[in-house]
Amino acid sequence: SDHPITVMDAIRLVEEIVGRSAQLVYRPSHNADMRATWADISKAKILLDWQPQVAFRDGIRCLADWYEANREWAKEINTTDA
């Protein structure tokens, strides 16, 4: 959408939805790191007559629900710093 969200706000939302605290490791930021993100969707609205149908919170909720329903498959995903 065209509503900005910080990385920390996204993390807090995921924590709230899944009911667990993230194990955060703070490191110095890299030049490529983003602090916040949002899309300029004005062109899509004009050219495609499009606008988001799902709010960020609802999308994260759907993602968490999908992950919970697909844990057997998802457990094969490597999430470590290998």
Coordinates of C-alpha atoms in Angstrom, one line a residue:
S1 CA 0.0 0.0 0.0
D2 CA 1.1 3.6 0.2
H3 CA 1.3 3.5 4.0
P4 CA 4.8 3.4 5.4
I5 CA 5.8 0.8 7.9
T6 CA 9.1 0.5 9.7
V7 CA 10.9 -2.8 10.1
M8 CA 10.5 -2.7 13.9
D9 CA 6.7 -2.1 13.5
A10 CA 6.5 -5.1 11.2
I11 CA 8.4 -7.2 13.7
R12 CA 6.2 -6.1 16.6
L13 CA 3.1 -6.9 14.5
V14 CA 4.4 -10.4 13.8
E15 CA 5.2 -10.9 17.5
E16 CA 1.7 -9.8 18.4
I17 CA 0.0 -12.1 15.8
V18 CA 2.0 -15.2 16.6
G19 CA 2.2 -14.6 20.3
R20 CA 5.9 -14.9 20.6
S21 CA 8.8 -12.6 21.0
A22 CA 11.4 -12.4 18.2
Q23 CA 15.0 -13.1 19.1
L24 CA 16.6 -9.9 17.7
V25 CA 20.3 -9.4 17.1
Y26 CA 21.2 -5.8 16.7
R27 CA 24.2 -5.1 14.4
P28 CA 25.5 -2.0 12.8
S29 CA 23.3 -1.0 9.8
H30 CA 24.5 -1.6 6.3
N31 CA 24.1 1.0 3.6
A32 CA 21.6 -1.3 1.8
D33 CA 19.4 -1.8 4.9
M34 CA 16.0 -0.3 4.8
R35 CA 14.6 1.5 7.8
A36 CA 11.1 1.8 6.5
T37 CA 9.3 0.9 3.2
W38 CA 6.2 1.9 1.4
A39 CA 5.1 1.8 -2.2
D40 CA 4.1 4.7 -4.4
I41 CA 0.9 3.1 -5.8
S42 CA -0.4 6.2 -7.5
K43 CA 0.7 5.0 -11.0
A44 CA -1.0 1.6 -10.5
K45 CA -4.2 3.4 -9.4
I46 CA -4.2 5.5 -12.5
L47 CA -3.0 3.0 -15.1
L48 CA -4.6 -0.2 -13.8
D49 CA -7.4 1.2 -11.7
W50 CA -5.9 -0.9 -8.9
Q51 CA -5.6 -0.5 -5.2
P52 CA -4.7 -2.9 -2.4
Q53 CA -7.4 -5.2 -1.2
V54 CA -5.7 -6.4 1.9
A55 CA -4.3 -4.3 4.7
F56 CA -0.7 -5.1 5.9
R57 CA -2.0 -6.4 9.3
D58 CA -4.5 -8.7 7.5
G59 CA -1.8 -9.9 5.1
I60 CA 0.6 -10.7 7.9
R61 CA -2.3 -12.5 9.7
C62 CA -3.0 -14.6 6.6
L63 CA 0.8 -15.4 6.2
A64 CA 1.0 -16.6 9.8
D65 CA -2.1 -18.7 9.4
W66 CA -0.7 -20.2 6.2
Y67 CA 2.6 -21.0 7.9
E68 CA 0.8 -22.6 10.9
A69 CA -1.2 -24.8 8.5
N70 CA 1.9 -25.7 6.5
R71 CA 4.4 -26.3 9.3
E72 CA 5.5 -29.7 8.0
W73 CA 6.6 -28.1 4.7
A74 CA 7.8 -24.9 6.1
K75 CA 10.1 -26.6 8.7
E76 CA 12.4 -27.5 5.9
I77 CA 13.2 -23.8 5.3
N78 CA 16.6 -22.9 6.6
T79 CA 16.3 -19.7 8.7
T80 CA 19.8 -19.7 10.2
D81 CA 22.8 -17.6 9.4
A82 CA 24.7 -20.5 7.8

